[in-house]
Coordinates of C-alpha atoms in Angstrom, one line a residue:
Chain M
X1 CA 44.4 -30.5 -18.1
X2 CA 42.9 -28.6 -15.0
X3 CA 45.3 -28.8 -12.2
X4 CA 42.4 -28.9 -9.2
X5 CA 39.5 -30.4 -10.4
X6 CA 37.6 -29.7 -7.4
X7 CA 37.2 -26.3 -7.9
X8 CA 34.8 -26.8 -10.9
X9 CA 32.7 -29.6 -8.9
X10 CA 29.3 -28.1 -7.6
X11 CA 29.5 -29.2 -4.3
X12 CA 26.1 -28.9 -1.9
X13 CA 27.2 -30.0 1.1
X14 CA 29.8 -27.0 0.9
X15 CA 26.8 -24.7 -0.1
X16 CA 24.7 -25.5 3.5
X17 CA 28.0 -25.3 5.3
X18 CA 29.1 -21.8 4.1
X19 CA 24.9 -20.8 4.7
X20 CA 24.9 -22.3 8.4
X21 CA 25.9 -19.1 10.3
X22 CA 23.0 -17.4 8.4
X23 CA 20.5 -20.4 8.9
X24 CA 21.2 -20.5 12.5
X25 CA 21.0 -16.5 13.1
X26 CA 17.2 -16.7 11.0
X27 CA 16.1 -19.3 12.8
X28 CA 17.3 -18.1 16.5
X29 CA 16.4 -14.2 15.0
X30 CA 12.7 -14.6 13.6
X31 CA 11.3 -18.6 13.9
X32 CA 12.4 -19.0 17.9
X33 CA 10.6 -15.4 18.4
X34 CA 7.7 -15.7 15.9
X35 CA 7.0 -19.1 17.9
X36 CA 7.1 -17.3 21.3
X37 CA 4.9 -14.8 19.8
X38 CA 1.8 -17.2 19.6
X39 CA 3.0 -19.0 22.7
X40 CA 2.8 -15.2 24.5
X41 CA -0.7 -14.4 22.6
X42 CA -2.7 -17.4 24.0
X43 CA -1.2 -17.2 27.5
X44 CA -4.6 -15.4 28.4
X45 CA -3.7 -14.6 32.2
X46 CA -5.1 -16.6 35.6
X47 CA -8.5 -17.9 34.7
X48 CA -8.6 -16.3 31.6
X49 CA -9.3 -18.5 28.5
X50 CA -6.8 -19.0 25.6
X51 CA -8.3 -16.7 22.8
X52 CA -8.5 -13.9 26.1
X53 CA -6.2 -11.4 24.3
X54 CA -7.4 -12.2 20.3
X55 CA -10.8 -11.2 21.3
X56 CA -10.3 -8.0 23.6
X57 CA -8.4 -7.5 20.5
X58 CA -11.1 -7.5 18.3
X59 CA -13.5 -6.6 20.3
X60 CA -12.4 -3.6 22.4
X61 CA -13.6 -0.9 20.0
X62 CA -10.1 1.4 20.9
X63 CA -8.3 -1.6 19.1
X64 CA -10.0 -2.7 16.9
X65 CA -10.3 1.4 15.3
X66 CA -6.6 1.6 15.9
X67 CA -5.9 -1.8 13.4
X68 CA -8.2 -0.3 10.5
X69 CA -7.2 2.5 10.7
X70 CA -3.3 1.3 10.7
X71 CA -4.3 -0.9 7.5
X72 CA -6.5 1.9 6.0
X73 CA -3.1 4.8 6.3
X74 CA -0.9 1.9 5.4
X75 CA -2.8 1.4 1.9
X76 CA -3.0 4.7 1.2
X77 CA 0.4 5.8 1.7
X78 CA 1.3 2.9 -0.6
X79 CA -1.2 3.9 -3.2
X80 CA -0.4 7.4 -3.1
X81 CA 3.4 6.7 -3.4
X82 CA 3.4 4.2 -5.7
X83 CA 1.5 6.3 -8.1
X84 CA 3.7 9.5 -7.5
X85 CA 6.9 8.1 -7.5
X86 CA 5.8 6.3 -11.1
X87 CA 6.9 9.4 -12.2
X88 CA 10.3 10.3 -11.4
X89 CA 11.0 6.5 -12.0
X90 CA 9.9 7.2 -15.4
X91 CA 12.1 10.2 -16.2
X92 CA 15.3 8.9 -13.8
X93 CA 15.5 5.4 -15.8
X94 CA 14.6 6.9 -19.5
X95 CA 17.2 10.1 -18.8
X96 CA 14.3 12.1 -19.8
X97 CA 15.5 14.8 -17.4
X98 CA 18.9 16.9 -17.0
X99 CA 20.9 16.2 -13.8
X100 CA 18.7 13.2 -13.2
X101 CA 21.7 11.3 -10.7
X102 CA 21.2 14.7 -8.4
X103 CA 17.6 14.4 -8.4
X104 CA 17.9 10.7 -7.5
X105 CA 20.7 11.3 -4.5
X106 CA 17.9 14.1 -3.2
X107 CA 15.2 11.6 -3.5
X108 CA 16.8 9.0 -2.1
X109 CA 17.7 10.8 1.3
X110 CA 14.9 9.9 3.2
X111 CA 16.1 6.5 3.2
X112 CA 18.3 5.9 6.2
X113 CA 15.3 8.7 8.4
X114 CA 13.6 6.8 10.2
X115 CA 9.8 8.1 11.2
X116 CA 11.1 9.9 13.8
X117 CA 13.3 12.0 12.3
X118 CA 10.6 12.3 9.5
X119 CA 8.3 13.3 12.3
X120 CA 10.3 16.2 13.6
X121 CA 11.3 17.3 10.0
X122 CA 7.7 18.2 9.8
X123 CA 6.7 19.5 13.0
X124 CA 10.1 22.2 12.1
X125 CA 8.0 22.4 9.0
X126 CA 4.6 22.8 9.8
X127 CA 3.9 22.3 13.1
X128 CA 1.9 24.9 15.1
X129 CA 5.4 27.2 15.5
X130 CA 7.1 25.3 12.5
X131 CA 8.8 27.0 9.6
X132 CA 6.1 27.6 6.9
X133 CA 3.3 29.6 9.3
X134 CA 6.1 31.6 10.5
X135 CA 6.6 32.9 7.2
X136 CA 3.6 32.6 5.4
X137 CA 1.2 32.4 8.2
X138 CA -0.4 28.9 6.1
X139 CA -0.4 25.8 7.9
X140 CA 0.1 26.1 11.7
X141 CA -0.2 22.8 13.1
X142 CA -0.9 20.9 10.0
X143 CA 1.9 18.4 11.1
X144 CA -0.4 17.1 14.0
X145 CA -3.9 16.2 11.4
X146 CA -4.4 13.5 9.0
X147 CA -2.8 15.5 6.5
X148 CA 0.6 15.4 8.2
X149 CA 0.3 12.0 9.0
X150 CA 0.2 11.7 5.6
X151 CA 2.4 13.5 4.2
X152 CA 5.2 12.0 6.9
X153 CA 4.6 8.5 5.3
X154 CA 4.5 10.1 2.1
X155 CA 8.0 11.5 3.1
X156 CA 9.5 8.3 3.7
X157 CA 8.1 6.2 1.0
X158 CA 9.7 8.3 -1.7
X159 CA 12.8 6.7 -1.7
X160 CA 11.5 3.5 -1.4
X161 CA 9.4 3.5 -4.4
X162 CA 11.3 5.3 -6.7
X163 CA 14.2 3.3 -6.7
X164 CA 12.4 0.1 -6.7
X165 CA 10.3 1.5 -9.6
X166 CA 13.4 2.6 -11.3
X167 CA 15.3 -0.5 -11.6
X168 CA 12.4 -2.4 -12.8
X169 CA 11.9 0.3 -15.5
X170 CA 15.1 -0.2 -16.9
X171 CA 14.6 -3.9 -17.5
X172 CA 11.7 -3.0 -19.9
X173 CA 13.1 -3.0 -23.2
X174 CA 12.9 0.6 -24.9
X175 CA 12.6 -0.5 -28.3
X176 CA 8.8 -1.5 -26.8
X177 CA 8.4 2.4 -26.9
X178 CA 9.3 2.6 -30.5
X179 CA 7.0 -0.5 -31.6
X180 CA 4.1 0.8 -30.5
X181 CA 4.6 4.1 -31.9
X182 CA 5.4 3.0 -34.9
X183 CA 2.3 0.6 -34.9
X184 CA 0.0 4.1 -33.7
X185 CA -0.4 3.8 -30.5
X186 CA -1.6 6.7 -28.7
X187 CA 0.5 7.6 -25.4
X188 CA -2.5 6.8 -23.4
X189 CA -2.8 2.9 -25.3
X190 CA 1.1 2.4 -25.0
X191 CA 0.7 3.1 -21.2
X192 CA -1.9 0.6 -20.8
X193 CA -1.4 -1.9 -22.9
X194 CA 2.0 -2.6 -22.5
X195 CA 4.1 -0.6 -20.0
X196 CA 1.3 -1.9 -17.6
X197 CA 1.4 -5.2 -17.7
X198 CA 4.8 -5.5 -18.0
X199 CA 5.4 -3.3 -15.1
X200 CA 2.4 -5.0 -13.4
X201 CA 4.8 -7.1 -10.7
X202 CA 7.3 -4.3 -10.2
X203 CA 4.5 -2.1 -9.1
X204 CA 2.4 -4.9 -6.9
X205 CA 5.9 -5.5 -5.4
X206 CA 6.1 -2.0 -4.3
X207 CA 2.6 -1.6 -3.1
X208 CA 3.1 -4.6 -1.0
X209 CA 6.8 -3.1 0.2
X210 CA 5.6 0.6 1.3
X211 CA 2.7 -0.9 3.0
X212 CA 4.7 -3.1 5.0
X213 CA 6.6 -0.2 5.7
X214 CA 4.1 2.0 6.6
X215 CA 2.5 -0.6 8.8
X216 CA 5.6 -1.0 11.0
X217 CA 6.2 2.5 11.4
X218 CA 5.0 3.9 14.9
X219 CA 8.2 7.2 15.4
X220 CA 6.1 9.5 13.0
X221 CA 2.7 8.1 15.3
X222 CA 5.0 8.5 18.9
X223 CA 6.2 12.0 17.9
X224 CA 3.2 13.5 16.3
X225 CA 0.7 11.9 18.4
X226 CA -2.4 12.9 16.0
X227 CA -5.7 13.3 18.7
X228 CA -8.5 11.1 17.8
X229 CA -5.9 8.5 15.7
X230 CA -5.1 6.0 17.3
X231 CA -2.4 3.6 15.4
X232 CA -1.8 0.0 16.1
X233 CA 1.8 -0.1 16.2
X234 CA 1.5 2.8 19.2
X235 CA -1.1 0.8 21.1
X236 CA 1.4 -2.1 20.6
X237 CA 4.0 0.2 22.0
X238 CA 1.7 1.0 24.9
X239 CA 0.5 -2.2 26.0
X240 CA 4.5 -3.0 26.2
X241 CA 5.5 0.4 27.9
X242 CA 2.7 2.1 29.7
X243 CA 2.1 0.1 33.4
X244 CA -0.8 -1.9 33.1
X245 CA 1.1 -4.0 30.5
X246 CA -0.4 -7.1 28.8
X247 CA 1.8 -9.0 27.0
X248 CA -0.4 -11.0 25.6
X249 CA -2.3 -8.8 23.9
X250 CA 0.7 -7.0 23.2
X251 CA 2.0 -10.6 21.4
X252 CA -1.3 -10.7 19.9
X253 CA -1.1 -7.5 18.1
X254 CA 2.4 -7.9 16.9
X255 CA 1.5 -11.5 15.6
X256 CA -1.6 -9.1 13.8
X257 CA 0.8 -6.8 12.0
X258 CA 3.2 -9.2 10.9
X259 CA 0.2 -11.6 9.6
X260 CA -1.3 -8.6 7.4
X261 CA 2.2 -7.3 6.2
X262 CA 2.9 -11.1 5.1
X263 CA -0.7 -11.5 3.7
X264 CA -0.8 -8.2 2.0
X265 CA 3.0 -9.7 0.3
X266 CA 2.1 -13.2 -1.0
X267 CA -1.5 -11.8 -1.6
X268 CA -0.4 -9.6 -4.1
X269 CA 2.3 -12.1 -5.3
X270 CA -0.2 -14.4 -6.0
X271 CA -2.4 -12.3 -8.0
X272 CA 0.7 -11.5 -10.8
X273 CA 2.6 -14.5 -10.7
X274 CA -0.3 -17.0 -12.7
X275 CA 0.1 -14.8 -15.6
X276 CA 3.8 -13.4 -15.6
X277 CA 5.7 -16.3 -13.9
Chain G
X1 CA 13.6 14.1 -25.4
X2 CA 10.0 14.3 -26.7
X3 CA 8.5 16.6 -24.7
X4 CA 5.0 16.2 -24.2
X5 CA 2.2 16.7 -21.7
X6 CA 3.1 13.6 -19.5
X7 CA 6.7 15.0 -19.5
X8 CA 5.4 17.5 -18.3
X9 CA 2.8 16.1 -15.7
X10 CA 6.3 13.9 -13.9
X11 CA 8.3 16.8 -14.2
X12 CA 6.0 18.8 -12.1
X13 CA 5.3 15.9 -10.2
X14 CA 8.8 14.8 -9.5
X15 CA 9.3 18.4 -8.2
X16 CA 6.9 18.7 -5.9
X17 CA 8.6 15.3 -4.2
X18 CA 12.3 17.0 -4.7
X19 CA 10.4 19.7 -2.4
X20 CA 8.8 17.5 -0.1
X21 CA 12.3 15.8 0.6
X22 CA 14.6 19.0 0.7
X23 CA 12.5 21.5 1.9
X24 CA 12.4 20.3 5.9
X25 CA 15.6 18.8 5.5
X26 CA 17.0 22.7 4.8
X27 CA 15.0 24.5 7.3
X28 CA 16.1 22.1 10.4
X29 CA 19.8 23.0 9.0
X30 CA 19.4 26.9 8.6
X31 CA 17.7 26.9 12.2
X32 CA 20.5 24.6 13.5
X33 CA 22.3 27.7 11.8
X34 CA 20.7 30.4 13.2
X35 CA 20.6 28.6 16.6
X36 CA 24.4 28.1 16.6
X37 CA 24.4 32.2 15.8
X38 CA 21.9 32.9 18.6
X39 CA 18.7 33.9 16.6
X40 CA 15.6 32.7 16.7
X41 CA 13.3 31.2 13.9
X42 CA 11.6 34.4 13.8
X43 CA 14.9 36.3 13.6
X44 CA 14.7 37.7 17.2
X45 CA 17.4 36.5 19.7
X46 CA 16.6 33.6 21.7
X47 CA 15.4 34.0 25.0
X48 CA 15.7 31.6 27.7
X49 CA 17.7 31.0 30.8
X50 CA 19.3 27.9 29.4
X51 CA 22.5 29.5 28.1
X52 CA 24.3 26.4 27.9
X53 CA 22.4 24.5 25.3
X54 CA 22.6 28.0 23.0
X55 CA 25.1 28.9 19.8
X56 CA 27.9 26.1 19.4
X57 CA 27.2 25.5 23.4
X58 CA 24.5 22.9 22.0
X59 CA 26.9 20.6 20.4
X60 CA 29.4 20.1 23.6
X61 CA 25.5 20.0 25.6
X62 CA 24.7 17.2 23.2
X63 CA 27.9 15.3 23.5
X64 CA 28.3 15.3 27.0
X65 CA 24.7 14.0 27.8
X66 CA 24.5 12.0 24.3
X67 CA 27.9 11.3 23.7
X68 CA 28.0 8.1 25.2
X69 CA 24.4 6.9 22.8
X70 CA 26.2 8.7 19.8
X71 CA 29.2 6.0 20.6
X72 CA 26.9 3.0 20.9
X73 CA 25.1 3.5 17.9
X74 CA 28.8 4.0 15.8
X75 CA 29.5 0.6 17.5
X76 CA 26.3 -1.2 16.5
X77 CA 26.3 0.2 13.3
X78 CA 30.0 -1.1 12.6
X79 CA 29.4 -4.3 14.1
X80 CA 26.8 -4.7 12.0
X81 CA 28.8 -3.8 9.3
X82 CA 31.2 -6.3 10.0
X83 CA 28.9 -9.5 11.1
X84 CA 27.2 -8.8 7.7
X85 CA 30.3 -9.4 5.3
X86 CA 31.2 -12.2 7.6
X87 CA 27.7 -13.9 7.5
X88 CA 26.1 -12.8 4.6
X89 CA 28.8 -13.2 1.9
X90 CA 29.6 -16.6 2.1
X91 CA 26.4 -17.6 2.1
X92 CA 26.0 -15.4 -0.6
X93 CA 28.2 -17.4 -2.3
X94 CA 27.1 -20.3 -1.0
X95 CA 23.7 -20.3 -2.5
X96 CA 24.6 -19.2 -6.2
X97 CA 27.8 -21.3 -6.7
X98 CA 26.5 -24.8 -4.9
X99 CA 23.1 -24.6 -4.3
X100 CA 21.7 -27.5 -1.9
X101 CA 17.9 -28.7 -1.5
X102 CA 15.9 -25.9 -0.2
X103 CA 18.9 -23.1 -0.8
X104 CA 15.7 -21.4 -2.1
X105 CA 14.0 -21.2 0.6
X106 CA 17.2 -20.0 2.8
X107 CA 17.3 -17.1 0.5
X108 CA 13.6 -16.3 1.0
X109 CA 13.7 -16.4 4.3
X110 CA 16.3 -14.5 4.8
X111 CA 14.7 -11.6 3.0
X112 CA 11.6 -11.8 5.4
X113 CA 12.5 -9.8 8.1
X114 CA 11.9 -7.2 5.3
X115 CA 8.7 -7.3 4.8
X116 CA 7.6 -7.7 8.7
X117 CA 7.1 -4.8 10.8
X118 CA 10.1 -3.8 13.1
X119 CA 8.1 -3.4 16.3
X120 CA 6.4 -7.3 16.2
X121 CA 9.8 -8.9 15.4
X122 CA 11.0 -6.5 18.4
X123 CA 8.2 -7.7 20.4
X124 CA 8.5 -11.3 19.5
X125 CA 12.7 -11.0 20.4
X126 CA 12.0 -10.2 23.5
X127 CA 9.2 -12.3 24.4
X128 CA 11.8 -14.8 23.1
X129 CA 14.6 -13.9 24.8
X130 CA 13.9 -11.6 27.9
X131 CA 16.9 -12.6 30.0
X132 CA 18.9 -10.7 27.0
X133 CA 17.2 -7.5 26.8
X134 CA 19.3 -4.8 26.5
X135 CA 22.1 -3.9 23.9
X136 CA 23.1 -7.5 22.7
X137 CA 19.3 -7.7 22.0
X138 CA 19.6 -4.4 19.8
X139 CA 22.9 -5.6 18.5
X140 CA 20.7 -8.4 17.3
X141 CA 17.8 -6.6 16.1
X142 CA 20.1 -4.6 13.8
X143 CA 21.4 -7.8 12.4
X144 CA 18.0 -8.8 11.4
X145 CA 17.4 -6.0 9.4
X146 CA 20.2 -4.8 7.7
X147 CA 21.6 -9.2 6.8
X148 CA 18.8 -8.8 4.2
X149 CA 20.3 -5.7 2.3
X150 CA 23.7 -7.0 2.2
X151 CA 23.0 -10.4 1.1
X152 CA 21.0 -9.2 -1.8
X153 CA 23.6 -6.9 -2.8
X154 CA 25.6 -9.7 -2.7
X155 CA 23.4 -12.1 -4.8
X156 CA 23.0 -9.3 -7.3
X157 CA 26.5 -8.7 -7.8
X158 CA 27.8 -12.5 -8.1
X159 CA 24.3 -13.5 -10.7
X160 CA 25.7 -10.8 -13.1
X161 CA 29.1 -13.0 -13.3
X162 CA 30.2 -15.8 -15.0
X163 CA 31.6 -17.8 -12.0
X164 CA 32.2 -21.5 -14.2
X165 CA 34.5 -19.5 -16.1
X166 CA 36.9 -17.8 -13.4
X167 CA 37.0 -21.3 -12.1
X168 CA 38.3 -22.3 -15.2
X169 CA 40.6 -19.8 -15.6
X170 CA 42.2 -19.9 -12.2
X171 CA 42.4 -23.8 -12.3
X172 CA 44.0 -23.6 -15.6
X173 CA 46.8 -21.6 -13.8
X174 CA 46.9 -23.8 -11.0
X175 CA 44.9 -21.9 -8.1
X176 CA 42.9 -23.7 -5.0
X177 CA 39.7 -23.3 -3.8
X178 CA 41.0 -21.3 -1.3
X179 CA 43.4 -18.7 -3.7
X180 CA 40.7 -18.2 -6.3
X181 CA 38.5 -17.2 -3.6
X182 CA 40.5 -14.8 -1.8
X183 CA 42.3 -13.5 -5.4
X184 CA 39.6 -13.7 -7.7
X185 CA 36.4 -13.9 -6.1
X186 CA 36.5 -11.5 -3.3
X187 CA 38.2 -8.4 -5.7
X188 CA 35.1 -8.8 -8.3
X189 CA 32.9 -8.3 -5.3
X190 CA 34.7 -5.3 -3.5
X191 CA 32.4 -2.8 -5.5
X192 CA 29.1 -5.0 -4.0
X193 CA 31.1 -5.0 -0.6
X194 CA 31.3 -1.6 -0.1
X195 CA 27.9 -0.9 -1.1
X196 CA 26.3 -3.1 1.0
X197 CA 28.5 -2.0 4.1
X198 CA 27.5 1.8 3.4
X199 CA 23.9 0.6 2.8
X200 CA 23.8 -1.5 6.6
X201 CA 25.6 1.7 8.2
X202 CA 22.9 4.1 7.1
X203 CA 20.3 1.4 8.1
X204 CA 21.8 0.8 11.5
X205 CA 22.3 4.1 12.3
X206 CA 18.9 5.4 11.4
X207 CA 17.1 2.3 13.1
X208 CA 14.6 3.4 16.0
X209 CA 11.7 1.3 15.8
X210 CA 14.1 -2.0 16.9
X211 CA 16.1 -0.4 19.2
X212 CA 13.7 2.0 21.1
X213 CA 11.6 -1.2 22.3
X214 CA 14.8 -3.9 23.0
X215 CA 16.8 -1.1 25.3
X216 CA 14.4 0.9 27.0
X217 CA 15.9 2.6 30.0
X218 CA 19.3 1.8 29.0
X219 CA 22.0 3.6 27.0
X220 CA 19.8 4.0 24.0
X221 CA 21.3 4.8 20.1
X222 CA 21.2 7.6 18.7
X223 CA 18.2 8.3 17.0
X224 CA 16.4 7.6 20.2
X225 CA 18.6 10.6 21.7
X226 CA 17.2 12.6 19.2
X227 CA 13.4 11.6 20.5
X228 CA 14.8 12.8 23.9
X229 CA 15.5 15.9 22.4
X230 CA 12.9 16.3 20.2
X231 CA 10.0 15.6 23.3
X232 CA 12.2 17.4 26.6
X233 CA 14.2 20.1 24.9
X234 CA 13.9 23.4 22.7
X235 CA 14.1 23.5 19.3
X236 CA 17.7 24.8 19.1
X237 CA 18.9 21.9 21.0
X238 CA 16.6 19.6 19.0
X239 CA 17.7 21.0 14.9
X240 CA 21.7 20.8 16.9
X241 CA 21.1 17.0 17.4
X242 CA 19.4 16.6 14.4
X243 CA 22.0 18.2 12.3
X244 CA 24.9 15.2 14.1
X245 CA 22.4 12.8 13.0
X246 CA 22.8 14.5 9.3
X247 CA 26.2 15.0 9.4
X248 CA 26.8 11.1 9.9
X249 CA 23.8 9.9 7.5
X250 CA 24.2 12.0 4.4
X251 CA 27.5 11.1 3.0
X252 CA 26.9 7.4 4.0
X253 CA 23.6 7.8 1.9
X254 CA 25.3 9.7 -0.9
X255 CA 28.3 7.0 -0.8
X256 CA 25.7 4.2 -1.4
X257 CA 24.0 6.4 -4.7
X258 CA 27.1 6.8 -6.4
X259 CA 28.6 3.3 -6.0
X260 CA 25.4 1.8 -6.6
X261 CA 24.2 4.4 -9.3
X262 CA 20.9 3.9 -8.5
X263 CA 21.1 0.2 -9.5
X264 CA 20.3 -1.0 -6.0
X265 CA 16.6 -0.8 -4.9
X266 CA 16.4 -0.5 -1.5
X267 CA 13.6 -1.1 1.5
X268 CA 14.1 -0.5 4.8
X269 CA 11.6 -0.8 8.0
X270 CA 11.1 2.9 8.6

């Protein structure tokens, strides 16, 4: 005999109450401002027409270099990662390597940095008085090229990707390892045909993560202020700061990075889930 | 441990990134070091009329001009901290113990702010809320992005437990709603609970992107005292500030690896 039945009763009503405070805080937090986003966008100015802002966007060539290359740095870094931090995922969930939780705690540390702080760890580094040229005399500056642009996204997507990577190793069942090799499967053939597509999600859900990422990220840009780059999220940051403001090119941007982070996400949701759902 | 040529080829490769991460991360402390003992990166003595902001003298510099940002971004980050559990918890439970029509879509929704870039939801909070600009706008902002984090630490914890059967147990002894939740429910979670407080600290407390756009002009957070730094002052002053930031961040970070052991993958808008 249970004294309070009501406690083993599934209850939904009770469910939406308890989820109200969050409901209300998404809603106020990201609908109310994604709405005055595209309210903000079209406002073209006196005179101006609606689409005013979405086409200087696109065509103003400043812009419209700053957006690809944004996308282009974005993918990379997220390609680049990914396929790096395969590795120590590999070895950290298969305790293939001694002392493994202290490579993982040093690995994870760039977490909380934000691109700022990643930005002046590598100017200390490598910039034109950093660390490394005084000692060696190699690399004077290389914080403020491509190169250190890319290494600073690099930098921060490490811990990202490993320990996303990590978890969704362990899921896979080892014994896999074991059929295969027993069946004669060369390293190369168990790696492809069936660590792959079994990881195939896991690593299309960290692609789409550290290029999200990436594409937000405008301290590294700010700090290291690459010449000839131009990056989206600093020309947003300009049209907002700098005097001649426009918002609405401003909102029209923002609405522009948020679309392709979103895209890039169900985009590459959609291409696993047919097969794995 | 079969040690072939792809054990090799990670190992290599998972050293180069242990380099990548630890070796700027030491040189900013030995020249915070060398700073605090007067020497130069290039072993000379430092020379420049700004005596004040040299040796030790950089940390009271720092906390008299900063001290007042270092303050604010403690508050925000414990605010957040504490709106979190009190937000994200119940409706943690919420959502896995009586799930309603379109609790799916709550919980996917709530993980979005994820996967959007920080500086167009920053934008779009204050083209929706202009009036507000200024800390309580930040305040916000750091709730966006750090409600995600604990509220799937959260969900992760309670979908490895059998809930039916503590609420079996604890009505077979005569427990309310109310006792089992506060005796049995909330004790099973205190591991998730303080992981996912560390977890939004060191996500607060690093957070620029948000915060540097909601509160310009204004008493800023941290990190964006460390951009002041890093753009007006020397580098002595600079590795000093940088070395607070540390000081703060590390053992936060290293609390959430060993309570987590590496189960909880992370993202966070850099």
């Amino acid at each position: 005999m249970l004294a309070d039945a009501s406690l083993l009763t599934q209850r939904p009503a009770l469910g939406l109450l308890l989820c109200l405070p969050l409901v209300v805080l998404l809603a106020a937090l990201v609908m109310w401002p994604l709405v005055q986003l595209v309210l903000q966008s079209v406002d073209g100015g006196p005179g101006a027409p609606w689409w005013r802002a979405w086409s200087d966007l696109v065509s103003v060539p400043r812009h419209r270099r700053a957006l690809l290359t944004s996308v282009g740095l974005s993918a990379a870094a997220a390609i680049v990662s990914t396929a790096l931090c395969l590795m120590p995922a590999w070895l950290l969930a298969r305790r293939l390597i001694p002392g493994g939780a202290w490579l993982r705690m040093v690995l994870a540390l760039p977490m909380s940095f934000s691109g700022l702080i990643v930005g002046f760890l590598l100017i200390v580094l490598i910039g034109r008085a950093g660390a490394l040229p005084a000692l060696t005399g190699l690399g004077s500056g290389l914080a403020y090229t491509l190169t250190g642009l890319v290494l600073a996204y690099l930098y921060f997507e490490v811990p990202r990707a490993t320990l996303t990577l990590e978890s969704a190793i362990r899921t896979l069942d080892p014994q896999l390892d074991v059929a295969a090799r027993s069946l004669g499967a060369r390293p190369w053939q168990h790696a492809l045909f069936v660590v792959l597509p079994l990881l195939g999600p896991a690593l299309l859900a960290t692609l789409a993560m550290t290029f999200a990422v990436s594409l937000g990220s405008f301290g590294v840009a700010l700090l290291l202020s690459v010449r000839g780059i131009a990056l989206l999220p600093l020309e947003l940051f300009m049209q907002y700061m700098a005097p001649p403001t426009d918002r609405a090119l401003a909102a029209a941007m923002a609405l522009t990075l948020a679309a392709i982070a979103l895209g890039v996400g169900v985009g590459l949701r959609r291409l696993v889930e047919p097969r794995y759902a | 441990m079969r040690r072939g040529l792809w054990w090799w080829l990670a190992c290599t490769v998972t050293i180069g990134l242990v380099v990548l991460v630890l070796s700027p991360v030491l040189t900013v402390v030995t020249i915070a070091l060398m700073a605090a003992c007067g020497i130069g990166p290039d072993g000379s003595p430092w020379l420049t009329g700004r005596d004040e902001i040299l040796g030790l003298h950089a940390y009271g510099y720092l906390l008299t001009h900063y001290g007042s940002w270092l303050l604010f971004s403690l508050a925000l980050a414990v605010g957040s901290v504490l709106v979190c559990l009190a937000v994200a918890v119940p409706a943690a439970w919420g959502l896995i113990r009586h799930p309603f029509p379109g609790s799916r879509w709550v919980e996917q929704a709530a993980a979005l702010p994820l996967s959007l870039p920080g500086l167009a939801v920053s934008v779009g909070l204050v083209a929706a809320f202009p009036a507000v600009r200024g800390p309580w706008l930040v305040f916000a902002g750091h709730l966006l992005f750090t409600i995600p984090f604990m509220l799937r630490v959260t969900l992760d914890a309670l979908r490895g437990y059998d809930l039916i059967a503590w609420e079996r147990a604890s009505a077979s002894l005569g427990a309310d709603a109310w006792r089992h939740a506060v005796w049995v429910v909330l004790p099973n979670l205190r591991h998730a609970l303080v992981t996912g407080s560390l977890l939004v600290f060191a996500v607060s407390w690093g957070e620029f992107n948000v915060s540097y756009l909601l509160n310009h002009g204004r008493v800023q957070t941290f990190p964006a005292a460390l951009y002041d730094t890093f753009a007006n002052d020397g580098l002595p002053l600079a590795a000093a500030a940088t070395v607070l930031f540390l000081v703060v961040v590390i053992p936060v970070s290293l609390g959430v690896q060993i309570l987590g052991r590496g189960r909880t993958a992370v993202e966070q808008g850099a």
